[in-house]
mmCIF file of C-alpha atoms in Angstrom:
data_model
loop_
_atom_site.group_PDB
_atom_site.id
_atom_site.type_symbol
_atom_site.label_atom_id
_atom_site.label_comp_id
_atom_site.label_asym_id
_atom_site.label_seq_id
_atom_site.Cartn_x
_atom_site.Cartn_y
_atom_site.Cartn_z
ATOM 1 C CA MET B 58 176.819 150.441 -5.925
ATOM 2 C CA ILE B 59 180.124 148.812 -6.898
ATOM 3 C CA LEU B 60 181.962 151.208 -4.639
ATOM 4 C CA PHE B 61 179.710 150.204 -1.709
ATOM 5 C CA VAL B 62 180.409 146.502 -2.291
ATOM 6 C CA LEU B 63 184.149 147.091 -2.520
ATOM 7 C CA GLU B 64 184.050 149.093 0.652
ATOM 8 C CA CYS B 65 182.245 146.273 2.427
ATOM 9 C CA LEU B 66 184.794 143.717 1.246
ATOM 10 C CA ARG B 67 187.687 145.909 2.308
ATOM 11 C CA SER B 68 186.159 146.537 5.729
ATOM 12 C CA PRO B 69 184.465 143.438 7.172
ATOM 13 C CA PRO B 70 181.443 144.123 9.336
ATOM 14 C CA ARG B 71 182.278 145.005 12.917
ATOM 15 C CA GLU B 72 181.157 142.706 15.638
ATOM 16 C CA ARG B 73 178.573 144.210 17.881
ATOM 17 C CA GLN B 74 180.181 145.223 21.157
ATOM 18 C CA PRO B 75 178.303 144.334 24.296
ATOM 19 C CA ASP B 76 176.769 147.153 26.201
ATOM 20 C CA ILE B 77 179.181 147.985 29.015
ATOM 21 C CA ARG B 78 176.259 148.913 31.238
ATOM 22 C CA THR B 79 174.913 145.376 30.868
ATOM 23 C CA MET B 80 178.295 143.880 31.750
ATOM 24 C CA PHE B 81 178.576 146.111 34.770
ATOM 25 C CA THR B 82 175.117 145.149 35.959
ATOM 26 C CA ILE B 83 175.848 141.431 35.622
ATOM 27 C CA ARG B 84 179.159 141.689 37.454
ATOM 28 C CA VAL B 85 177.709 143.751 40.234
ATOM 29 C CA GLY B 86 174.872 141.251 40.631
ATOM 30 C CA LYS B 87 177.295 138.351 40.867
ATOM 31 C CA THR B 88 179.409 140.251 43.391
ATOM 32 C CA HIS B 89 176.409 140.912 45.605
ATOM 33 C CA THR B 90 175.329 137.252 45.458
ATOM 34 C CA THR B 91 178.833 136.041 46.377
ATOM 35 C CA SER B 92 179.040 138.484 49.269
ATOM 36 C CA ARG B 93 175.714 137.346 50.670
ATOM 37 C CA TRP B 94 176.763 133.696 50.443
ATOM 38 C CA ASN B 95 180.104 134.372 52.139
ATOM 39 C CA LEU B 96 178.343 136.280 54.904
ATOM 40 C CA LEU B 97 175.831 133.469 55.421
ATOM 41 C CA ARG B 98 178.591 130.882 55.503
ATOM 42 C CA TRP B 99 180.517 132.942 58.050
ATOM 43 C CA PHE B 100 177.451 133.192 60.301
ATOM 44 C CA LEU B 101 176.867 129.432 60.080
ATOM 45 C CA GLN B 102 180.482 128.694 60.985
ATOM 46 C CA ALA B 103 180.369 131.150 63.878
ATOM 47 C CA ALA B 104 177.124 129.614 65.153
ATOM 48 C CA LEU B 105 178.610 126.113 64.982
ATOM 49 C CA VAL B 106 181.705 127.188 66.916
ATOM 50 C CA LEU B 107 179.525 128.903 69.521
ATOM 51 C CA ILE B 108 177.382 125.786 69.977
ATOM 52 C CA LEU B 109 180.487 123.631 70.419
ATOM 53 C CA LEU B 110 181.877 126.057 73.003
ATOM 54 C CA VAL B 111 178.612 125.993 74.950
ATOM 55 C CA VAL B 112 178.553 122.177 74.947
ATOM 56 C CA VAL B 113 182.171 122.006 76.160
ATOM 57 C CA LEU B 114 181.467 124.594 78.862
ATOM 58 C CA VAL B 115 178.418 122.695 80.135
ATOM 59 C CA VAL B 116 180.389 119.440 80.291
ATOM 60 C CA LEU B 117 183.246 121.111 82.175
ATOM 61 C CA LEU B 118 180.867 122.723 84.652
ATOM 62 C CA GLN B 119 179.161 119.397 85.315
ATOM 63 C CA LEU B 120 182.505 117.688 85.753
ATOM 64 C CA TYR B 121 184.207 120.194 88.032
ATOM 65 C CA SER B 122 181.297 121.698 89.928
ATOM 66 C CA ASP B 123 181.656 118.624 92.139
ATOM 67 C CA PRO B 124 185.217 118.855 93.497
ATOM 68 C CA SER B 125 185.152 115.303 94.733
ATOM 69 C CA LYS B 126 185.106 114.021 91.150
ATOM 70 C CA ALA B 127 188.715 115.045 90.823
ATOM 71 C CA LEU B 128 189.548 112.789 93.758
ATOM 72 C CA THR B 129 188.144 109.540 92.466
ATOM 73 C CA ARG B 130 190.470 107.191 90.678
ATOM 74 C CA ASP B 131 188.293 106.740 87.610
ATOM 75 C CA GLY B 132 186.821 110.247 87.533
ATOM 76 C CA SER B 133 183.345 108.941 88.342
ATOM 77 C CA VAL B 134 181.464 109.453 91.567
ATOM 78 C CA SER B 135 179.073 107.015 93.138
ATOM 79 C CA SER B 136 175.487 107.955 93.830
ATOM 80 C CA GLN B 137 176.380 108.088 97.499
ATOM 81 C CA MET B 138 179.070 110.699 96.907
ATOM 82 C CA SER B 139 176.859 112.662 94.543
ATOM 83 C CA SER B 140 174.163 112.880 97.180
ATOM 84 C CA THR B 141 176.560 114.630 99.548
ATOM 85 C CA GLN B 142 176.872 117.558 97.166
ATOM 86 C CA SER B 143 173.352 118.860 97.591
ATOM 87 C CA ASP B 144 172.421 121.811 99.755
ATOM 88 C CA GLY B 145 174.054 120.354 102.856
ATOM 89 C CA THR B 146 170.837 119.592 104.717
ATOM 90 C CA CYS B 147 169.828 116.229 106.168
ATOM 91 C CA LEU B 148 169.357 113.895 103.221
ATOM 92 C CA MET B 149 167.836 110.899 104.963
ATOM 93 C CA LYS B 150 164.599 111.301 106.871
ATOM 94 C CA LYS B 151 164.140 108.884 109.730
ATOM 95 C CA SER B 152 160.927 108.256 111.658
ATOM 96 C CA CYS B 153 161.346 106.804 115.107
ATOM 97 C CA PRO B 154 159.065 105.782 117.985
ATOM 98 C CA TYR B 155 157.903 108.483 120.376
ATOM 99 C CA ASP B 156 160.485 107.588 123.019
ATOM 100 C CA HIS B 157 163.420 107.710 120.573
ATOM 101 C CA TYR B 158 165.442 110.342 118.721
ATOM 102 C CA SER B 159 166.339 109.939 115.066
ATOM 103 C CA PHE B 160 169.873 110.624 113.914
ATOM 104 C CA PHE B 161 171.829 110.739 110.674
ATOM 105 C CA LEU B 162 175.625 110.792 110.570
ATOM 106 C CA GLN B 163 177.887 111.240 107.573
ATOM 107 C CA SER B 164 181.653 111.377 107.799
ATOM 108 C CA GLY B 165 183.621 113.831 105.722
ATOM 109 C CA ALA B 166 184.632 112.854 102.197
ATOM 110 C CA ALA B 167 188.403 113.167 101.843
ATOM 111 C CA ASN B 168 189.370 116.759 102.735
ATOM 112 C CA VAL B 169 186.693 118.244 100.469
ATOM 113 C CA VAL B 170 183.193 117.542 101.800
ATOM 114 C CA PRO B 171 182.578 118.268 105.503
ATOM 115 C CA PRO B 172 180.652 115.821 107.706
ATOM 116 C CA LYS B 173 177.014 116.074 108.784
ATOM 117 C CA ILE B 174 175.327 115.336 112.064
ATOM 118 C CA CYS B 175 171.524 115.466 112.134
ATOM 119 C CA ILE B 176 169.109 115.001 115.035
ATOM 120 C CA ASN B 177 165.365 114.548 114.484
ATOM 121 C CA ASN B 178 165.898 115.513 110.833
ATOM 122 C CA ASN B 179 167.516 118.809 111.802
ATOM 123 C CA LEU B 180 171.062 119.648 110.738
ATOM 124 C CA ILE B 181 173.209 120.238 113.826
ATOM 125 C CA VAL B 182 176.694 120.124 112.264
ATOM 126 C CA GLY B 183 177.426 120.725 108.586
ATOM 127 C CA SER B 184 178.866 123.008 105.935
ATOM 128 C CA VAL B 185 175.666 125.078 105.694
ATOM 129 C CA LEU B 186 176.024 125.993 109.367
ATOM 130 C CA ASN B 187 179.769 126.533 108.946
ATOM 131 C CA ASN B 188 180.482 124.605 112.145
ATOM 132 C CA ALA B 189 182.198 121.449 110.845
ATOM 133 C CA GLY B 190 185.953 121.117 111.019
ATOM 134 C CA VAL B 191 188.919 118.872 110.304
ATOM 135 C CA GLY B 192 189.420 116.081 112.824
ATOM 136 C CA ILE B 193 186.638 114.792 115.087
ATOM 137 C CA ASN B 194 183.256 116.558 115.096
ATOM 138 C CA ILE B 195 181.169 116.005 118.234
ATOM 139 C CA VAL B 196 177.582 116.696 119.302
ATOM 140 C CA THR B 197 176.290 115.960 122.795
ATOM 141 C CA LEU B 198 172.600 115.643 123.663
ATOM 142 C CA ASN B 199 170.604 115.509 126.838
ATOM 143 C CA GLY B 200 169.666 111.836 126.902
ATOM 144 C CA LYS B 201 166.227 112.518 128.385
ATOM 145 C CA THR B 202 165.030 115.541 126.425
ATOM 146 C CA GLY B 203 167.084 115.328 123.232
ATOM 147 C CA GLU B 204 168.252 118.911 123.711
ATOM 148 C CA VAL B 205 171.571 119.728 122.017
ATOM 149 C CA LEU B 206 174.070 120.528 124.763
ATOM 150 C CA ASN B 207 177.311 121.106 122.854
ATOM 151 C CA THR B 208 178.808 121.007 119.364
ATOM 152 C CA ASP B 209 182.522 121.205 118.667
ATOM 153 C CA HIS B 210 185.315 119.875 116.470
ATOM 154 C CA PHE B 211 188.885 118.975 117.349
ATOM 155 C CA ASP B 212 191.809 119.054 114.924
ATOM 156 C CA MET B 213 193.676 115.802 115.440
ATOM 157 C CA TYR B 214 196.434 116.625 112.962
ATOM 158 C CA GLY B 215 197.613 120.108 113.866
ATOM 159 C CA GLY B 216 195.645 120.688 117.067
ATOM 160 C CA ASP B 217 196.109 119.821 120.738
ATOM 161 C CA VAL B 218 194.646 116.564 122.010
ATOM 162 C CA GLU B 219 194.350 118.056 125.501
ATOM 163 C CA THR B 220 191.421 120.206 124.357
ATOM 164 C CA LEU B 221 189.622 117.048 123.220
ATOM 165 C CA ILE B 222 190.400 115.278 126.490
ATOM 166 C CA LYS B 223 189.065 118.236 128.469
ATOM 167 C CA PHE B 224 185.865 118.216 126.423
ATOM 168 C CA LEU B 225 185.365 114.457 126.831
ATOM 169 C CA LYS B 226 185.820 114.688 130.599
ATOM 170 C CA SER B 227 183.230 117.474 130.784
ATOM 171 C CA ILE B 228 180.463 115.371 129.204
ATOM 172 C CA GLU B 229 177.711 114.794 131.740
ATOM 173 C CA THR B 230 176.486 111.340 132.651
ATOM 174 C CA GLY B 231 173.309 110.512 130.761
ATOM 175 C CA SER B 232 174.397 112.418 127.657
ATOM 176 C CA VAL B 233 174.243 111.007 124.142
ATOM 177 C CA VAL B 234 177.418 111.590 122.120
ATOM 178 C CA LEU B 235 177.645 111.618 118.308
ATOM 179 C CA MET B 236 180.971 111.809 116.453
ATOM 180 C CA ALA B 237 181.992 112.103 112.794
ATOM 181 C CA SER B 238 185.462 112.263 111.271
ATOM 182 C CA TYR B 239 186.702 114.690 108.642
ATOM 183 C CA ASP B 240 189.982 114.369 106.728
ATOM 184 C CA GLU B 241 192.326 113.200 109.529
ATOM 185 C CA PRO B 242 190.927 112.135 112.920
ATOM 186 C CA ALA B 243 193.702 110.164 114.588
ATOM 187 C CA THR B 244 197.266 111.525 114.442
ATOM 188 C CA LYS B 245 197.153 113.327 117.806
ATOM 189 C CA LEU B 246 194.976 110.785 119.606
ATOM 190 C CA ASN B 247 196.748 109.317 122.633
ATOM 191 C CA ASP B 248 195.832 106.449 124.930
ATOM 192 C CA GLU B 249 193.885 108.680 127.318
ATOM 193 C CA ALA B 250 191.731 110.196 124.584
ATOM 194 C CA ARG B 251 191.080 106.782 123.045
ATOM 195 C CA LYS B 252 190.058 105.342 126.417
ATOM 196 C CA LEU B 253 187.648 108.203 127.105
ATOM 197 C CA ILE B 254 185.955 107.611 123.742
ATOM 198 C CA ALA B 255 185.960 103.850 124.321
ATOM 199 C CA ASP B 256 184.196 104.483 127.638
ATOM 200 C CA LEU B 257 181.396 106.102 125.614
ATOM 201 C CA GLY B 258 180.875 102.766 123.854
ATOM 202 C CA SER B 259 183.205 102.923 120.838
ATOM 203 C CA SER B 260 185.006 99.798 119.683
ATOM 204 C CA ALA B 261 186.678 101.236 116.586
ATOM 205 C CA ILE B 262 188.466 104.051 118.420
ATOM 206 C CA GLN B 263 191.289 101.710 119.434
ATOM 207 C CA THR B 264 192.194 101.065 115.795
ATOM 208 C CA LEU B 265 191.221 104.446 114.320
ATOM 209 C CA GLY B 266 194.154 105.495 112.156
ATOM 210 C CA PHE B 267 195.473 108.166 109.832
ATOM 211 C CA ARG B 268 192.754 109.432 107.471
ATOM 212 C CA ASP B 269 190.283 106.681 108.372
ATOM 213 C CA THR B 270 186.591 107.547 108.022
ATOM 214 C CA TRP B 271 184.468 107.005 111.120
ATOM 215 C CA VAL B 272 181.073 107.785 112.641
ATOM 216 C CA PHE B 273 179.876 106.817 116.103
ATOM 217 C CA VAL B 274 176.941 107.192 118.505
ATOM 218 C CA GLY B 275 177.468 106.427 122.186
ATOM 219 C CA GLY B 276 176.593 107.635 125.653
ATOM 220 C CA LYS B 277 178.149 108.718 128.928
ATOM 221 C CA GLY B 278 177.379 106.311 131.751
ATOM 222 C CA THR B 279 176.726 103.197 129.681
ATOM 223 C CA SER B 280 178.814 100.085 130.081
ATOM 224 C CA VAL B 281 177.585 98.489 126.863
ATOM 225 C CA LYS B 282 179.546 98.771 123.629
ATOM 226 C CA SER B 283 177.595 100.674 121.017
ATOM 227 C CA SER B 284 176.444 98.989 117.833
ATOM 228 C CA MET B 285 175.939 102.406 116.230
ATOM 229 C CA GLU B 286 179.352 102.772 114.655
ATOM 230 C CA LYS B 287 181.005 102.547 111.226
ATOM 231 C CA HIS B 288 184.690 102.627 110.401
ATOM 232 C CA VAL B 289 186.610 102.340 107.118
ATOM 233 C CA LYS B 290 190.404 102.032 107.146
ATOM 234 C CA ASN B 291 192.648 104.149 104.967
ATOM 235 C CA ASP B 292 194.101 101.651 102.469
ATOM 236 C CA GLN B 293 195.819 102.745 99.260
ATOM 237 C CA ALA B 294 194.773 99.504 97.585
ATOM 238 C CA SER B 295 191.061 100.112 98.134
ATOM 239 C CA ASN B 296 190.672 103.840 98.797
ATOM 240 C CA LYS B 297 187.927 105.503 96.832
ATOM 241 C CA TYR B 298 189.316 109.036 96.935
ATOM 242 C CA ASP B 299 193.017 108.407 96.292
ATOM 243 C CA GLN B 300 194.482 109.090 99.755
ATOM 244 C CA TRP B 301 191.187 108.690 101.612
ATOM 245 C CA PRO B 302 188.666 105.848 101.923
ATOM 246 C CA GLU B 303 185.004 106.254 101.055
ATOM 247 C CA LEU B 304 182.749 108.223 103.349
ATOM 248 C CA VAL B 305 180.488 106.373 105.773
ATOM 249 C CA GLN B 306 176.873 107.061 106.707
ATOM 250 C CA LEU B 307 174.824 105.873 109.646
ATOM 251 C CA GLU B 308 171.211 106.477 110.638
ATOM 252 C CA GLY B 309 168.948 105.095 113.295
ATOM 253 C CA CYS B 310 166.969 105.741 116.447
ATOM 254 C CA ILE B 311 168.395 106.557 119.867
ATOM 255 C CA PRO B 312 166.266 105.513 122.857
ATOM 256 C CA LYS B 313 165.676 108.132 125.533
ATOM 257 C CA TYR B 314 167.411 107.640 128.836
ATOM 258 C CA LEU B 315 164.919 106.507 131.469
ATOM 259 C CA ASP B 316 165.105 107.276 135.186
#
């Protein structure tokens, strides 16, 4: 008995060692929990980045899908300009008396959006038809029946004014003539071309200048100046699209020619 006590005093009781299997289980459990949390956090961060990228992409598409927005001084586009970016069909519907023809004219916007010429709510010249061009776009109608006789466009910057003069001289008496500018309508115009257009009833043709916007409805054989005309001068101080003025629109009713 004494020997047992002495042995106990000489050798203090050993501390109980933890079961290594328990330690391993606890550590493995903590490792799995940490891994799951890190994975969840990574997915949340990735989702947030993806959402931000989608938002930025949508904003950029809305901003640059309309090329004219890059032309405006303040980056904004008026409702009038926005309306030109639809499907290219006639935007304004006009009802006229039985003995009249409805028309809708829209000049080009800068050098980006082509002009439109509509008769009786039908698109005659426009980007959808791929028949609009830089310069002066022209449609001629039979004044009695409203039948479209000719459509053409004449480049007044790099083209030959003689082709325009030849076309103007070929217009038959009693025809209705509709014109719309696009980009640059005046550089090559000479006195003869201006006089031929003035004879159709235009007043603005005499002062039409570099990159002005202009639409006009007149007729061959009339001696009365047309009131169906709009003209905006190219002025750096007031231009809407940097080097070009705002587009112009005109709609109304054209009376049939009577015998």
